[in-house]
CSV table of C-alpha atoms in Angstrom, one decimal:
chain,number,residue,atom,x,y,z
A,33,UNK,CA,-3.0,2.1,-26.4
A,34,UNK,CA,-6.4,2.4,-24.8
A,35,UNK,CA,-7.6,-0.1,-22.2
A,36,UNK,CA,-10.3,-2.6,-22.8
A,37,UNK,CA,-13.7,-0.9,-22.8
A,38,UNK,CA,-16.1,-1.6,-20.0
A,39,UNK,CA,-19.3,-3.4,-20.8
A,40,UNK,CA,-22.4,-4.3,-18.7
A,41,UNK,CA,-21.8,-7.4,-16.6
A,42,UNK,CA,-23.9,-9.7,-14.4
A,43,UNK,CA,-23.3,-9.9,-10.7
A,44,UNK,CA,-20.4,-12.1,-9.8
A,45,UNK,CA,-19.6,-14.3,-6.7
A,46,UNK,CA,-16.3,-13.9,-5.0
A,47,UNK,CA,-14.8,-14.9,-1.7
A,48,UNK,CA,-14.1,-11.3,-0.6
A,49,UNK,CA,-16.6,-9.0,1.0
A,50,UNK,CA,-18.7,-7.2,-1.5
A,51,UNK,CA,-17.7,-3.6,-2.1
A,52,UNK,CA,-19.7,-1.4,-4.5
A,53,UNK,CA,-17.2,-0.3,-7.3
A,54,UNK,CA,-16.6,3.3,-8.0
A,55,UNK,CA,-18.1,5.2,-10.9
A,56,UNK,CA,-16.6,5.2,-14.3
A,57,UNK,CA,-16.3,8.2,-16.5
A,58,UNK,CA,-17.1,7.7,-20.3
A,59,UNK,CA,-14.1,8.4,-22.6
A,60,UNK,CA,-14.9,11.4,-24.8
A,61,UNK,CA,-12.3,10.3,-27.3
A,62,UNK,CA,-14.2,7.2,-28.4
A,63,UNK,CA,-16.9,7.3,-31.0
A,64,UNK,CA,-19.2,5.1,-28.9
A,65,UNK,CA,-18.4,6.9,-25.6
A,66,UNK,CA,-17.5,3.6,-23.9
A,67,UNK,CA,-16.5,3.9,-20.3
A,68,UNK,CA,-12.8,3.6,-19.4
A,69,UNK,CA,-10.7,4.4,-16.4
A,70,UNK,CA,-10.5,8.1,-15.6
A,71,UNK,CA,-8.7,9.5,-12.5
A,72,UNK,CA,-10.8,12.6,-12.4
A,73,UNK,CA,-13.0,11.5,-9.4
A,74,UNK,CA,-13.3,14.2,-6.6
A,75,UNK,CA,-11.5,12.4,-3.8
A,76,UNK,CA,-12.1,13.8,-0.3
A,77,UNK,CA,-9.2,14.0,2.1
A,78,UNK,CA,-9.3,11.6,5.1
A,79,UNK,CA,-7.3,10.8,8.2
A,80,UNK,CA,-3.9,9.4,7.6
A,81,UNK,CA,-3.7,10.7,4.1
A,82,UNK,CA,-0.2,12.1,3.3
A,83,UNK,CA,-0.2,15.5,1.7
A,84,UNK,CA,2.5,17.6,-0.2
A,85,UNK,CA,1.7,21.3,0.4
A,86,UNK,CA,3.5,24.4,-0.9
A,87,UNK,CA,2.7,27.9,0.0
A,88,UNK,CA,4.4,30.3,-2.4
A,89,UNK,CA,6.3,33.3,-1.0
A,90,UNK,CA,6.4,31.8,2.5
A,91,UNK,CA,9.6,30.7,4.3
A,92,UNK,CA,9.4,27.0,5.1
A,93,UNK,CA,6.2,27.0,3.1
A,94,UNK,CA,6.8,23.6,1.5
A,95,UNK,CA,6.2,20.5,3.6
A,96,UNK,CA,4.9,17.0,3.6
A,97,UNK,CA,2.3,16.4,6.3
A,98,UNK,CA,0.0,13.5,7.3
A,99,UNK,CA,-3.6,14.2,8.3
A,100,UNK,CA,-4.0,13.3,12.0
A,101,UNK,CA,-6.8,11.2,13.5
A,102,UNK,CA,-9.1,14.3,13.9
A,103,UNK,CA,-8.6,15.4,10.3
A,104,UNK,CA,-6.2,18.3,10.8
A,105,UNK,CA,-2.7,19.2,9.7
A,106,UNK,CA,-0.3,21.8,11.1
A,107,UNK,CA,1.0,24.6,8.9
A,108,UNK,CA,3.5,27.5,9.7
A,109,UNK,CA,2.0,30.6,11.2
A,110,UNK,CA,-1.6,29.5,11.0
A,111,UNK,CA,-1.2,26.3,13.1
A,112,UNK,CA,-3.9,23.6,12.9
A,113,UNK,CA,-6.0,23.4,9.7
A,114,UNK,CA,-9.0,21.1,9.3
A,115,UNK,CA,-8.8,19.4,5.9
A,116,UNK,CA,-10.6,16.1,6.3
A,117,UNK,CA,-13.7,15.9,4.1
A,118,UNK,CA,-12.3,18.5,1.6
A,119,UNK,CA,-11.4,17.9,-2.0
A,120,UNK,CA,-7.9,18.8,-3.1
A,121,UNK,CA,-9.1,22.1,-4.6
A,122,UNK,CA,-11.2,23.0,-1.5
A,123,UNK,CA,-8.2,22.4,0.8
A,124,UNK,CA,-6.0,24.6,-1.3
A,125,UNK,CA,-8.7,27.4,-1.2
A,126,UNK,CA,-9.2,27.0,2.6
A,127,UNK,CA,-5.5,27.1,3.4
A,128,UNK,CA,-5.0,30.1,1.1
A,129,UNK,CA,-7.9,31.9,2.8
A,130,UNK,CA,-6.3,31.4,6.2
A,131,UNK,CA,-3.0,32.8,5.1
A,132,UNK,CA,-4.7,35.7,3.4
A,133,UNK,CA,-6.4,36.8,6.6
A,134,UNK,CA,-3.2,38.0,8.3
A,135,UNK,CA,0.0,36.9,6.7
A,136,UNK,CA,0.0,37.0,2.9
A,137,UNK,CA,-1.5,39.0,0.0
A,138,UNK,CA,-3.1,36.8,-2.6
A,139,UNK,CA,-1.5,33.6,-1.3
A,140,UNK,CA,-1.1,30.8,-3.7
A,141,UNK,CA,-1.3,27.2,-2.3
A,142,UNK,CA,-0.7,23.9,-4.1
A,143,UNK,CA,-1.6,20.6,-2.6
A,144,UNK,CA,-0.9,17.1,-3.8
A,145,UNK,CA,-2.3,14.0,-2.1
A,146,UNK,CA,0.6,11.6,-2.0
A,147,UNK,CA,-1.0,8.7,-0.2
A,148,UNK,CA,-4.7,7.8,-0.1
A,149,UNK,CA,-5.5,5.7,2.9
A,150,UNK,CA,-9.3,6.0,3.2
A,151,UNK,CA,-10.1,4.3,-0.1
A,152,UNK,CA,-9.8,0.6,-0.7
A,153,UNK,CA,-9.6,-1.9,-3.5
A,154,UNK,CA,-10.5,-5.6,-3.4
A,155,UNK,CA,-8.4,-8.2,-5.2
A,156,UNK,CA,-9.9,-11.7,-5.5
A,157,UNK,CA,-9.6,-14.9,-7.5
A,158,UNK,CA,-6.4,-16.7,-8.5
A,159,UNK,CA,-3.9,-14.6,-6.6
A,160,UNK,CA,-1.5,-15.4,-3.7
A,161,UNK,CA,-3.1,-13.2,-1.1
A,162,UNK,CA,-6.7,-12.1,-2.0
A,163,UNK,CA,-8.0,-9.3,0.2
A,164,UNK,CA,-8.8,-5.7,0.7
A,165,UNK,CA,-6.0,-3.1,0.3
A,166,UNK,CA,-5.8,0.6,0.9
A,167,UNK,CA,-5.0,2.9,-2.1
A,168,UNK,CA,-1.5,4.4,-1.5
A,169,UNK,CA,-0.5,7.0,-4.1
A,170,UNK,CA,-1.3,6.2,-7.7
A,171,UNK,CA,-2.7,2.7,-7.7
A,172,UNK,CA,-2.6,0.8,-11.0
A,173,UNK,CA,-3.6,-2.7,-11.9
A,174,UNK,CA,-0.1,-4.1,-11.8
A,175,UNK,CA,0.6,-2.5,-8.4
A,176,UNK,CA,-2.7,-3.9,-7.0
A,177,UNK,CA,-1.7,-7.4,-8.2
A,178,UNK,CA,1.7,-7.0,-6.6
A,179,UNK,CA,0.0,-6.1,-3.3
A,180,UNK,CA,-1.9,-9.3,-3.6
A,181,UNK,CA,1.3,-11.3,-3.9
A,182,UNK,CA,1.1,-11.9,-7.6
A,183,UNK,CA,-0.7,-14.6,-9.5
A,184,UNK,CA,-1.6,-18.0,-8.2
A,185,UNK,CA,-0.5,-21.2,-10.0
A,186,UNK,CA,-3.7,-21.5,-11.9
A,187,UNK,CA,-4.2,-17.9,-12.8
A,188,UNK,CA,-5.3,-16.8,-16.3
A,189,UNK,CA,-3.1,-13.8,-16.9
A,190,UNK,CA,-4.9,-12.8,-20.0
A,191,UNK,CA,-8.2,-12.5,-18.3
A,192,UNK,CA,-8.1,-10.1,-15.3
A,193,UNK,CA,-11.4,-8.4,-14.8
A,194,UNK,CA,-12.0,-5.0,-13.1
A,195,UNK,CA,-15.6,-4.3,-11.9
A,196,UNK,CA,-17.0,-0.8,-11.2
A,197,UNK,CA,-20.5,0.7,-10.8
A,198,UNK,CA,-21.9,3.3,-13.2
A,199,UNK,CA,-25.3,4.8,-12.6
A,200,UNK,CA,-26.4,1.8,-10.6
A,201,UNK,CA,-25.2,-0.7,-13.2
A,202,UNK,CA,-22.1,-2.9,-12.7
A,203,UNK,CA,-19.5,-2.5,-15.4
A,204,UNK,CA,-16.6,-4.7,-16.4
A,205,UNK,CA,-13.3,-4.3,-18.2
A,206,UNK,CA,-11.0,-7.3,-19.0
A,207,UNK,CA,-7.2,-6.8,-19.2
A,208,UNK,CA,-4.3,-9.0,-20.5
A,209,UNK,CA,-1.5,-8.6,-18.0
A,210,UNK,CA,1.2,-9.9,-20.3
A,211,UNK,CA,0.3,-7.2,-22.8
A,212,UNK,CA,0.5,-4.5,-20.1
A,213,UNK,CA,3.9,-5.8,-19.0
A,214,UNK,CA,5.1,-5.8,-22.6
A,215,UNK,CA,4.0,-2.2,-23.1
A,216,UNK,CA,1.3,-3.1,-25.6
A,217,UNK,CA,-1.5,-1.9,-23.4
A,218,UNK,CA,-1.7,0.8,-20.7
A,219,UNK,CA,-1.6,-0.1,-17.0
A,220,UNK,CA,-5.0,1.3,-15.9
A,221,UNK,CA,-5.3,3.4,-12.8
A,222,UNK,CA,-7.6,2.1,-10.2
A,223,UNK,CA,-10.1,3.8,-7.9
A,224,UNK,CA,-11.5,3.2,-4.5
A,225,UNK,CA,-14.0,0.4,-4.3
A,226,UNK,CA,-12.7,-1.2,-7.6
A,227,UNK,CA,-13.0,-5.0,-7.5
A,228,UNK,CA,-10.2,-6.9,-9.3
A,229,UNK,CA,-10.9,-10.6,-10.1
A,230,UNK,CA,-8.2,-12.8,-11.6
A,231,UNK,CA,-9.8,-15.7,-13.5
A,232,UNK,CA,-8.6,-19.3,-13.2
A,233,UNK,CA,-7.0,-21.0,-16.2
A,234,UNK,CA,-9.4,-24.0,-16.8
A,235,UNK,CA,-6.6,-26.2,-18.2
A,236,UNK,CA,-4.2,-25.5,-15.3
A,237,UNK,CA,-7.0,-25.9,-12.8
A,238,UNK,CA,-8.1,-29.3,-14.3
A,239,UNK,CA,-4.5,-30.5,-14.4
A,240,UNK,CA,-4.0,-29.5,-10.8
A,241,UNK,CA,-7.2,-31.2,-9.7
A,242,UNK,CA,-6.2,-34.3,-11.6
A,243,UNK,CA,-2.8,-34.5,-10.1
A,244,UNK,CA,-4.1,-34.0,-6.6
A,245,UNK,CA,-6.7,-36.7,-7.2
A,246,UNK,CA,-4.1,-39.1,-8.4
A,247,UNK,CA,-1.9,-38.5,-5.3
A,248,UNK,CA,-4.9,-38.9,-3.0
A,249,UNK,CA,-5.9,-42.2,-4.7
A,250,UNK,CA,-2.4,-43.5,-4.5
A,251,UNK,CA,-2.3,-43.1,-0.7
A,252,UNK,CA,-6.0,-44.1,-0.2
A,253,UNK,CA,-6.3,-47.9,0.1
A,254,UNK,CA,-10.1,-47.6,-0.3
A,255,UNK,CA,-10.0,-45.5,-3.5
A,256,UNK,CA,-10.5,-48.6,-5.7
A,257,UNK,CA,-13.9,-49.1,-4.1
A,258,UNK,CA,-15.1,-45.6,-4.7
A,259,UNK,CA,-14.7,-45.7,-8.4
């Protein structure tokens, strides 16, 4: 089932630092061409990213390596390779070219970015631990909410909003988490700079405020004069 389409949205106020959401790619399968999540963004490798690399026809050519602080990795035979700032495809081509210079004929290299640590998402609103979190591996909406400690007591689980920017215009999609958990809706994949806002449930918020006020009034001997 397709996720809720994005629509234009006014600017919002949150308690987290403002981060410009990432672009959204229109869905070619919808008649109106509404924008939905698409993982096709050209991510560029950064320091601390974890990479799975395989060089075919090379002994010990398969390994998992983490990009160091200066943006390089170490590979058999060719030693240090600078990969920071390259896309996945560019890194594959670069590594293959280095092996092709001296060691292999028509080398084939495959690279998979297992952990993304230079991109961030922001989770705000009625969650236990609002904040900014790094993207590690494939980040979905449910995983992002888990990172934020889950829902708060007054969260509206049927109204979780994801904000992105498309061509200078802020876009919004609304998701029902219970439907995602039940398998009735897909768990959308997030991108760097996405902003997730969990709305408050007005009824629960009103009840909580009312209970707190009653408790305060009970212990406040001067409350009768303030009414």
